[in-house]
Tab-separated table of N, CA and C and ligand atoms in Angstrom:
chain	number	residue	atom	x	y	z
H	733	MET	N	-15.608	-12.885	10.407
H	733	MET	CA	-14.840	-13.128	9.154
H	733	MET	C	-14.829	-14.653	8.871
H	734	SER	N	-15.073	-15.030	7.789
H	734	SER	CA	-15.176	-16.428	7.426
H	734	SER	C	-13.801	-17.116	7.222
H	735	ASP	N	-13.782	-18.388	7.406
H	735	ASP	CA	-12.508	-19.169	7.478
H	735	ASP	C	-11.776	-18.893	6.053
H	736	LYS	N	-10.478	-18.557	6.225
H	736	LYS	CA	-9.621	-18.407	5.022
H	736	LYS	C	-10.221	-17.590	3.942
H	737	PHE	N	-10.981	-16.540	4.464
H	737	PHE	CA	-11.704	-15.581	3.456
H	737	PHE	C	-10.647	-15.062	2.308
H	738	TRP	N	-9.437	-14.877	2.751
H	738	TRP	CA	-8.476	-14.277	1.766
H	738	TRP	C	-7.977	-15.135	0.693
H	739	GLN	N	-8.293	-16.491	0.839
H	739	GLN	CA	-8.000	-17.308	-0.359
H	739	GLN	C	-9.364	-17.995	-0.853
H	740	ASN	N	-10.438	-17.937	-0.142
H	740	ASN	CA	-11.665	-18.657	-0.617
H	740	ASN	C	-12.699	-17.677	-1.127
H	741	LYS	N	-12.581	-16.319	-0.981
H	741	LYS	CA	-13.571	-15.408	-1.355
H	741	LYS	C	-12.983	-14.449	-2.510
H	742	PRO	N	-13.710	-14.166	-3.473
H	742	PRO	CA	-13.219	-13.074	-4.364
H	742	PRO	C	-13.375	-11.787	-3.713
H	743	LEU	N	-12.589	-10.737	-4.134
H	743	LEU	CA	-12.485	-9.487	-3.511
H	743	LEU	C	-13.893	-8.803	-3.336
H	744	ASP	N	-14.752	-8.911	-4.294
H	744	ASP	CA	-16.053	-8.197	-4.264
H	744	ASP	C	-16.937	-8.982	-3.262
H	745	ALA	N	-16.597	-10.154	-2.731
H	745	ALA	CA	-17.510	-10.786	-1.817
H	745	ALA	C	-16.997	-10.518	-0.318
H	746	LEU	N	-15.977	-9.937	-0.068
H	746	LEU	CA	-15.379	-9.611	1.188
H	746	LEU	C	-16.241	-8.700	1.994
H	747	SER	N	-16.535	-9.001	3.293
H	747	SER	CA	-17.113	-7.910	4.069
H	747	SER	C	-16.135	-6.850	4.332
H	748	GLU	N	-16.585	-5.746	4.983
H	748	GLU	CA	-15.769	-4.615	5.203
H	748	GLU	C	-14.623	-4.985	6.158
H	749	ASP	N	-14.867	-5.693	7.176
H	749	ASP	CA	-13.807	-6.140	8.007
H	749	ASP	C	-12.796	-7.027	7.369
H	750	GLU	N	-13.311	-7.953	6.499
H	750	GLU	CA	-12.386	-8.789	5.856
H	750	GLU	C	-11.512	-7.971	4.818
H	751	TRP	N	-12.151	-7.050	4.245
H	751	TRP	CA	-11.291	-6.227	3.208
H	751	TRP	C	-10.292	-5.426	4.052
H	752	GLU	N	-10.502	-4.874	5.072
H	752	GLU	CA	-9.465	-4.224	5.794
H	752	GLU	C	-8.521	-5.081	6.398
H	753	ALA	N	-8.858	-6.331	6.734
H	753	ALA	CA	-7.845	-7.127	7.319
H	753	ALA	C	-6.890	-7.702	6.182
H	754	LEU	N	-7.376	-7.606	5.008
H	754	LEU	CA	-6.461	-8.113	3.875
H	754	LEU	C	-5.204	-7.204	3.667
H	755	CYS	N	-5.273	-6.026	4.082
H	755	CYS	CA	-4.135	-5.109	3.963
H	755	CYS	C	-2.948	-5.744	4.838
H	756	ASP	N	-1.692	-5.672	4.082
H	756	ASP	CA	-0.586	-6.297	4.885
H	756	ASP	C	0.108	-5.239	5.732
H	757	GLY	N	-0.347	-4.006	5.721
H	757	GLY	CA	0.317	-2.974	6.498
H	757	GLY	C	1.590	-2.617	6.069
H	758	CYS	N	1.949	-2.737	4.660
H	758	CYS	CA	3.385	-2.390	4.245
H	758	CYS	C	3.520	-0.830	4.255
H	759	GLY	N	2.409	-0.155	4.002
H	759	GLY	CA	2.607	1.354	3.821
H	759	GLY	C	3.247	1.775	2.523
H	760	LYS	N	3.590	0.909	1.600
H	760	LYS	CA	4.307	1.329	0.449
H	760	LYS	C	3.321	2.231	-0.479
H	761	CYS	N	2.025	1.942	-0.335
H	761	CYS	CA	1.161	2.663	-1.281
H	761	CYS	C	0.926	4.155	-0.799
H	762	CYS	N	1.536	4.355	0.279
H	762	CYS	CA	1.449	5.696	0.900
H	762	CYS	C	2.723	6.541	0.732
H	763	LEU	N	3.539	6.076	-0.182
H	763	LEU	CA	4.816	6.939	-0.606
H	763	LEU	C	4.473	7.621	-1.766
H	764	HIS	N	4.930	8.811	-1.883
H	764	HIS	CA	4.640	9.714	-3.051
H	764	HIS	C	5.304	9.228	-4.398
H	765	LYS	N	4.526	9.429	-5.373
H	765	LYS	CA	4.916	9.004	-6.780
H	765	LYS	C	5.063	10.241	-7.566
H	766	ILE	N	5.911	10.276	-8.458
H	766	ILE	CA	5.812	11.573	-9.509
H	766	ILE	C	5.845	10.940	-10.882
H	767	ILE	N	5.278	11.794	-11.689
H	767	ILE	CA	5.216	11.287	-13.153
H	767	ILE	C	5.972	12.500	-14.020
H	768	ASP	N	6.781	12.033	-14.802
H	768	ASP	CA	7.442	12.866	-15.843
H	768	ASP	C	6.510	13.111	-16.844
H	769	GLU	N	6.056	14.299	-17.053
H	769	GLU	CA	5.003	14.689	-17.971
H	769	GLU	C	5.525	14.540	-19.410
H	770	ASP	N	6.817	14.568	-19.650
H	770	ASP	CA	7.262	14.513	-21.096
H	770	ASP	C	7.247	12.938	-21.487
H	771	THR	N	7.593	12.059	-20.603
H	771	THR	CA	7.798	10.712	-20.823
H	771	THR	C	6.720	9.830	-20.392
H	772	ASP	N	5.892	10.362	-19.475
H	772	ASP	CA	4.753	9.522	-18.816
H	772	ASP	C	5.455	8.473	-17.940
H	773	ILE	N	6.743	8.508	-17.728
H	773	ILE	CA	7.342	7.502	-16.692
H	773	ILE	C	6.906	7.907	-15.267
H	774	LEU	N	6.572	6.981	-14.568
H	774	LEU	CA	6.130	7.084	-13.201
H	774	LEU	C	7.145	6.671	-12.286
H	775	TYR	N	7.462	7.455	-11.318
H	775	TYR	CA	8.663	7.147	-10.381
H	775	TYR	C	8.141	6.957	-8.959
H	776	GLN	N	8.733	6.083	-8.307
H	776	GLN	CA	8.411	5.911	-6.864
H	776	GLN	C	9.470	6.694	-6.034
H	777	THR	N	8.982	7.371	-4.998
H	777	THR	CA	9.932	8.076	-4.178
H	777	THR	C	9.830	7.351	-2.761
H	778	SER	N	10.760	7.718	-1.887
H	778	SER	CA	10.709	7.258	-0.460
H	778	SER	C	10.012	8.224	0.428
H	779	VAL	N	9.348	9.199	-0.164
H	779	VAL	CA	8.674	10.320	0.736
H	779	VAL	C	7.281	9.935	1.026
H	780	ALA	N	6.999	9.865	2.308
H	780	ALA	CA	5.810	9.464	2.911
H	780	ALA	C	4.681	10.508	2.697
H	781	CYS	N	3.476	10.131	2.503
H	781	CYS	CA	2.310	10.925	2.745
H	781	CYS	C	2.418	11.591	4.138
H	782	ARG	N	1.829	12.827	4.276
H	782	ARG	CA	2.106	13.543	5.606
H	782	ARG	C	1.395	12.753	6.787
H	783	LEU	N	0.414	12.056	6.339
H	783	LEU	CA	-0.354	11.250	7.457
H	783	LEU	C	0.294	9.827	7.771
H	784	LEU	N	1.282	9.455	6.909
H	784	LEU	CA	1.836	8.144	7.333
H	784	LEU	C	2.715	8.127	8.391
H	785	ASP	N	2.464	7.239	9.432
H	785	ASP	CA	3.487	7.067	10.458
H	785	ASP	C	4.597	6.196	9.903
H	786	VAL	N	5.820	6.668	9.715
H	786	VAL	CA	6.827	6.013	8.986
H	786	VAL	C	7.350	4.812	9.770
H	787	GLU	N	7.218	4.835	11.150
H	787	GLU	CA	7.728	3.757	11.785
H	787	GLU	C	6.764	2.551	11.811
H	788	GLN	N	5.363	2.872	12.101
H	788	GLN	CA	4.463	1.800	12.091
H	788	GLN	C	4.001	1.452	10.707
H	789	CYS	N	4.165	2.333	9.602
H	789	CYS	CA	3.760	2.162	8.364
H	789	CYS	C	2.122	2.171	8.411
H	790	GLN	N	1.466	2.965	9.116
H	790	GLN	CA	0.050	2.993	9.212
H	790	GLN	C	-0.314	4.526	9.089
H	791	CYS	N	-1.566	4.673	8.617
H	791	CYS	CA	-2.047	5.988	8.353
H	791	CYS	C	-2.390	6.523	9.847
H	792	SER	N	-2.013	7.731	10.103
H	792	SER	CA	-2.258	8.170	11.455
H	792	SER	C	-3.593	8.741	11.647
H	793	ASN	N	-4.492	8.853	10.660
H	793	ASN	CA	-5.748	9.430	10.828
H	793	ASN	C	-6.633	8.774	9.739
H	794	TYR	N	-6.707	7.471	9.739
H	794	TYR	CA	-7.271	6.781	8.480
H	794	TYR	C	-8.804	7.184	8.267
H	795	SER	N	-9.582	7.266	9.363
H	795	SER	CA	-11.049	7.481	9.196
H	795	SER	C	-11.206	8.932	8.692
H	796	ASN	N	-10.352	9.878	8.994
H	796	ASN	CA	-10.601	11.233	8.521
H	796	ASN	C	-9.623	11.727	7.463
H	797	ARG	N	-8.945	10.740	7.029
H	797	ARG	CA	-7.817	11.102	5.979
H	797	ARG	C	-8.171	12.083	4.855
H	798	LYS	N	-9.372	11.826	4.358
H	798	LYS	CA	-9.772	12.727	3.172
H	798	LYS	C	-9.818	14.123	3.521
H	799	GLN	N	-9.988	14.615	4.821
H	799	GLN	CA	-10.107	15.976	5.166
H	799	GLN	C	-8.608	16.567	5.021
H	800	PHE	N	-7.652	15.743	5.206
H	800	PHE	CA	-6.230	16.206	5.121
H	800	PHE	C	-5.452	15.874	3.914
H	801	VAL	N	-5.941	14.821	3.248
H	801	VAL	CA	-5.121	14.374	2.011
H	801	VAL	C	-6.373	14.103	1.107
H	802	SER	N	-6.751	15.022	0.350
H	802	SER	CA	-8.033	14.918	-0.542
H	802	SER	C	-7.777	13.978	-1.608
H	803	ASP	N	-6.540	13.759	-2.112
H	803	ASP	CA	-6.400	12.939	-3.141
H	803	ASP	C	-6.021	11.403	-2.811
H	804	CYS	N	-6.139	11.129	-1.481
H	804	CYS	CA	-5.777	9.763	-1.133
H	804	CYS	C	-6.941	8.860	-1.735
H	805	ILE	N	-6.376	7.829	-2.409
H	805	ILE	CA	-7.323	7.092	-3.229
H	805	ILE	C	-7.700	5.745	-2.367
H	806	LYS	N	-9.026	5.570	-2.330
H	806	LYS	CA	-9.383	4.384	-1.566
H	806	LYS	C	-9.558	3.185	-2.596
H	807	ILE	N	-8.870	2.077	-2.220
H	807	ILE	CA	-8.727	0.993	-3.039
H	807	ILE	C	-10.034	0.188	-2.920
H	808	THR	N	-10.645	-0.244	-4.066
H	808	THR	CA	-11.966	-1.039	-4.081
H	808	THR	C	-11.795	-2.163	-5.046
H	809	PRO	N	-12.764	-3.079	-4.865
H	809	PRO	CA	-12.637	-4.185	-5.862
H	809	PRO	C	-12.818	-3.661	-7.398
H	810	ALA	N	-13.346	-2.490	-7.432
H	810	ALA	CA	-13.725	-1.998	-8.812
H	810	ALA	C	-12.517	-1.282	-9.336
H	811	ASN	N	-11.604	-0.730	-8.513
H	811	ASN	CA	-10.435	0.096	-9.153
H	811	ASN	C	-9.149	-0.618	-8.949
H	812	VAL	N	-9.062	-1.725	-8.137
H	812	VAL	CA	-7.775	-2.252	-7.750
H	812	VAL	C	-6.873	-2.582	-9.013
H	813	GLU	N	-7.596	-3.064	-10.146
H	813	GLU	CA	-6.801	-3.557	-11.251
H	813	GLU	C	-6.214	-2.355	-12.081
H	814	GLU	N	-6.724	-1.138	-11.763
H	814	GLU	CA	-6.223	-0.013	-12.571
H	814	GLU	C	-5.206	0.736	-11.737
H	815	LEU	N	-4.919	0.364	-10.635
H	815	LEU	CA	-3.876	0.892	-9.861
H	815	LEU	C	-2.558	0.263	-9.920
H	816	HIS	N	-2.020	0.590	-11.066
H	816	HIS	CA	-0.812	-0.144	-11.455
H	816	HIS	C	0.394	0.293	-10.490
H	817	TRP	N	0.235	1.400	-9.817
H	817	TRP	CA	1.366	1.691	-8.976
H	817	TRP	C	1.466	1.057	-7.653
H	818	LEU	N	0.355	0.230	-7.384
H	818	LEU	CA	0.349	-0.490	-6.165
H	818	LEU	C	1.630	-1.444	-6.301
H	819	PRO	N	2.381	-1.693	-5.124
H	819	PRO	CA	3.446	-2.612	-5.219
H	819	PRO	C	3.114	-4.049	-5.617
H	820	ASP	N	3.895	-4.816	-6.212
H	820	ASP	CA	3.660	-6.199	-6.593
H	820	ASP	C	3.129	-7.098	-5.460
H	821	THR	N	3.656	-6.721	-4.246
H	821	THR	CA	3.376	-7.516	-3.057
H	821	THR	C	1.987	-7.154	-2.403
H	822	CYS	N	1.284	-6.054	-2.937
H	822	CYS	CA	0.072	-5.578	-2.350
H	822	CYS	C	-1.032	-6.670	-2.445
H	823	ALA	N	-1.515	-7.000	-1.166
H	823	ALA	CA	-2.448	-8.177	-1.077
H	823	ALA	C	-3.717	-7.891	-1.999
H	824	TYR	N	-4.183	-6.802	-2.155
H	824	TYR	CA	-5.308	-6.508	-2.986
H	824	TYR	C	-5.012	-6.855	-4.428
H	825	ARG	N	-3.753	-6.301	-4.733
H	825	ARG	CA	-3.380	-6.531	-6.234
H	825	ARG	C	-3.285	-8.122	-6.499
H	826	LEU	N	-2.632	-8.809	-5.475
H	826	LEU	CA	-2.318	-10.215	-5.623
H	826	LEU	C	-3.805	-11.004	-5.707
H	827	ARG	N	-4.569	-10.767	-4.902
H	827	ARG	CA	-5.984	-11.330	-4.850
H	827	ARG	C	-6.872	-11.021	-6.049
H	828	ALA	N	-6.589	-9.672	-6.441
H	828	ALA	CA	-7.392	-9.362	-7.818
H	828	ALA	C	-6.946	-10.169	-9.057
H	829	ALA	N	-5.635	-10.598	-8.903
H	829	ALA	CA	-5.040	-11.380	-10.015
H	829	ALA	C	-5.178	-12.904	-9.667
H	830	ASN	N	-6.076	-13.136	-8.576
H	830	ASN	CA	-6.201	-14.633	-8.104
H	830	ASN	C	-4.961	-15.282	-7.743
H	831	LYS	N	-3.971	-14.646	-7.186
H	831	LYS	CA	-2.797	-15.109	-6.865
H	831	LYS	C	-2.811	-15.285	-5.206
H	832	PRO	N	-2.170	-16.139	-4.632
H	832	PRO	CA	-2.077	-16.443	-3.130
H	832	PRO	C	-1.437	-15.304	-2.492
H	833	LEU	N	-1.624	-15.242	-1.163
H	833	LEU	CA	-0.893	-14.293	-0.380
H	833	LEU	C	0.514	-14.849	-0.194
H	834	PRO	N	1.577	-14.009	0.091
H	834	PRO	CA	2.822	-14.552	0.525
H	834	PRO	C	2.777	-15.150	1.809
H	835	ILE	N	3.818	-16.051	2.164
H	835	ILE	CA	3.837	-16.744	3.474
H	835	ILE	C	3.998	-15.691	4.632
H	836	TRP	N	4.671	-14.521	4.324
H	836	TRP	CA	4.786	-13.569	5.427
H	836	TRP	C	3.540	-12.756	5.733
H	837	HIS	N	2.479	-12.931	4.878
H	837	HIS	CA	1.371	-12.024	5.112
H	837	HIS	C	0.792	-12.420	6.508
H	838	HIS	N	0.394	-11.506	7.264
H	838	HIS	CA	-0.123	-11.674	8.628
H	838	HIS	C	-1.304	-12.743	8.580
H	839	LEU	N	-2.138	-12.721	7.574
H	839	LEU	CA	-3.232	-13.648	7.636
H	839	LEU	C	-2.816	-15.105	7.474
H	840	VAL	N	-1.677	-15.312	6.761
H	840	VAL	CA	-1.148	-16.592	6.544
H	840	VAL	C	-0.255	-17.065	7.710
H	841	SER	N	0.784	-16.185	8.035
H	841	SER	CA	1.813	-16.435	8.995
H	841	SER	C	1.172	-16.281	10.514
H	842	GLY	N	0.281	-15.388	10.685
H	842	GLY	CA	-0.263	-15.013	12.080
H	842	GLY	C	0.689	-13.937	12.734
H	843	LYS	N	1.759	-13.452	11.987
H	843	LYS	CA	2.568	-12.567	12.528
H	843	LYS	C	2.654	-11.216	11.712
H	844	LYS	N	2.077	-10.174	12.556
H	844	LYS	CA	1.848	-8.832	11.872
H	844	LYS	C	3.176	-8.229	11.576
H	845	ASP	N	4.197	-8.465	12.333
H	845	ASP	CA	5.486	-7.777	12.147
H	845	ASP	C	6.390	-8.440	11.024
H	846	LEU	N	6.001	-9.561	10.492
H	846	LEU	CA	6.899	-10.177	9.503
H	846	LEU	C	7.037	-9.285	8.279
H	847	VAL	N	6.055	-8.599	7.855
H	847	VAL	CA	6.104	-7.686	6.693
H	847	VAL	C	7.267	-6.692	6.825
H	848	HIS	N	7.475	-6.232	8.081
H	848	HIS	CA	8.538	-5.412	8.390
H	848	HIS	C	9.945	-6.114	8.523
H	849	HIS	N	9.928	-7.111	9.152
H	849	HIS	CA	11.183	-7.810	9.430
H	849	HIS	C	11.741	-8.371	8.177
H	850	LEU	N	10.949	-8.756	7.109
H	850	LEU	CA	11.417	-9.262	5.888
H	850	LEU	C	11.583	-8.257	4.872
H	851	PHE	N	11.482	-6.893	5.302
H	851	PHE	CA	11.863	-5.759	4.370
H	851	PHE	C	10.735	-5.661	3.275
H	852	HIS	N	9.580	-6.057	3.588
H	852	HIS	CA	8.521	-5.810	2.450
H	852	HIS	C	7.703	-4.558	2.717
H	853	SER	N	8.106	-3.770	3.674
H	853	SER	CA	7.319	-2.662	4.080
H	853	SER	C	8.176	-1.331	3.776
H	854	ALA	N	7.349	-0.189	4.092
H	854	ALA	CA	8.187	1.061	3.948
H	854	ALA	C	8.970	1.426	5.154
H	855	ARG	N	8.961	0.564	6.080
H	855	ARG	CA	9.797	0.855	7.366
H	855	ARG	C	11.370	0.878	6.957
H	856	GLY	N	12.032	1.831	7.371
H	856	GLY	CA	13.379	1.953	7.005
H	856	GLY	C	13.690	2.495	5.626
H	857	ILE	N	12.567	2.676	4.860
H	857	ILE	CA	12.787	3.400	3.535
H	857	ILE	C	11.968	4.721	3.482
H	858	ALA	N	10.946	4.851	4.195
H	858	ALA	CA	10.150	5.991	4.205
H	858	ALA	C	10.752	7.204	4.928
H	859	VAL	N	10.760	8.339	4.329
H	859	VAL	CA	11.197	9.656	5.017
H	859	VAL	C	9.991	10.512	5.008
H	860	THR	N	9.924	11.400	6.034
H	860	THR	CA	8.787	12.255	6.101
H	860	THR	C	8.885	13.437	5.094
H	861	GLU	N	7.723	14.143	4.756
H	861	GLU	CA	7.881	15.281	3.901
H	861	GLU	C	8.851	16.286	4.496
H	862	GLN	N	8.924	16.590	5.936
H	862	GLN	CA	9.740	17.414	6.427
H	862	GLN	C	11.222	17.072	6.299
H	863	GLN	N	11.537	15.732	6.469
H	863	GLN	CA	12.932	15.308	6.192
H	863	GLN	C	13.393	15.484	4.786
H	864	ALA	N	12.439	15.230	3.892
H	864	ALA	CA	12.604	15.215	2.434
H	864	ALA	C	12.994	16.611	1.879
H	865	GLY	N	12.288	17.731	2.390
H	865	GLY	CA	12.419	18.862	1.851
H	865	GLY	C	11.576	19.102	0.474
H	866	ASP	N	11.907	20.116	-0.221
H	866	ASP	CA	11.012	20.426	-1.366
H	866	ASP	C	11.057	19.615	-2.661
H	867	ASP	N	12.306	18.936	-2.859
H	867	ASP	CA	12.557	18.379	-4.044
H	867	ASP	C	12.418	16.882	-3.944
H	868	LEU	N	11.190	16.359	-4.435
H	868	LEU	CA	10.822	14.864	-4.433
H	868	LEU	C	11.735	14.229	-5.328
H	869	GLU	N	12.261	14.887	-6.313
H	869	GLU	CA	13.088	14.121	-7.369
H	869	GLU	C	14.383	13.569	-6.682
H	870	ASN	N	14.818	14.320	-5.608
H	870	ASN	CA	15.979	13.641	-5.003
H	870	ASN	C	15.759	12.455	-4.101
H	871	HIS	N	14.520	11.955	-4.122
H	871	HIS	CA	14.086	10.905	-3.345
H	871	HIS	C	13.486	9.793	-4.137
H	872	ILE	N	13.808	9.727	-5.519
H	872	ILE	CA	13.305	8.642	-6.417
H	872	ILE	C	14.008	7.323	-5.923
H	873	ILE	N	13.233	6.261	-5.904
H	873	ILE	CA	13.843	4.917	-5.483
H	873	ILE	C	13.607	3.988	-6.568
H	874	SER	N	12.775	4.188	-7.356
H	874	SER	CA	12.594	3.127	-8.465
H	874	SER	C	11.552	3.703	-9.627
H	875	VAL	N	11.610	3.022	-10.715
H	875	VAL	CA	10.639	3.338	-11.845
H	875	VAL	C	9.478	2.444	-11.570
H	876	ILE	N	8.269	2.895	-11.717
H	876	ILE	CA	7.061	1.991	-11.571
H	876	ILE	C	6.760	1.511	-13.047
H	877	GLU	N	6.697	0.211	-13.149
H	877	GLU	CA	6.313	-0.367	-14.444
H	877	GLU	C	4.786	-0.358	-14.589
H	878	VAL	N	4.202	0.285	-15.495
H	878	VAL	CA	2.767	0.240	-15.728
H	878	VAL	C	2.423	-0.497	-16.949
U	1320	SF4	S1	0.302	-1.574	-0.731
U	1320	SF4	FE1	-1.586	-2.804	-0.449
U	1320	SF4	S2	-1.211	-4.193	1.359
U	1320	SF4	FE2	0.432	-2.672	1.356
U	1320	SF4	S3	-0.467	-1.121	2.754
U	1320	SF4	FE3	-1.070	-0.397	0.772
U	1320	SF4	S4	-3.102	-1.394	0.459
U	1320	SF4	FE4	-2.112	-2.440	2.122
U	1321	SF4	S1	-3.952	9.757	3.821
U	1321	SF4	FE1	-3.477	7.896	4.917
U	1321	SF4	S2	-4.064	6.098	3.599
U	1321	SF4	FE2	-4.080	7.975	2.320
U	1321	SF4	S3	-1.955	7.973	1.459
U	1321	SF4	FE3	-1.840	9.299	3.245
U	1321	SF4	S4	-1.149	7.882	4.896
U	1321	SF4	FE4	-1.887	6.441	3.206
């Protein structure tokens, strides 16, 4: 990985390792969203994808995830600007807009856990599908501005 790649290289010039390292590990993108088909309003819920480890905020089977969650979307330099539901803090979203990473990001701070300690992750928010039951609407936590 090259020196300070996260601020010196555009997204489409990152190596695969650099791309993966850019993720802050917040896990927020792995929380279910629901859309009201009458209004097109998109809501964020606290209910985690079945593969998300809600404590670690990591996908529990990242390399094989498509076998279990076929609609899991792979973020790429080509689609990141269309994924308006990504949180404002998402490192890919920030760098796509040529904004700096926050000081708590592990590449800047050197501390992987700061994202959790400073409440920028899904830890403490996310509930499992089993805990949530059938009705996602009971677990709406915000409206997603698109
Ligand atoms: S929202 Fe962005 S930075 Fe956070 S886990 Fe998802 S891809 Fe990584
Ligand atoms: S399959 Fe893994 S990466 Fe995809 S949404 Fe679920 S937990 Fe996140």
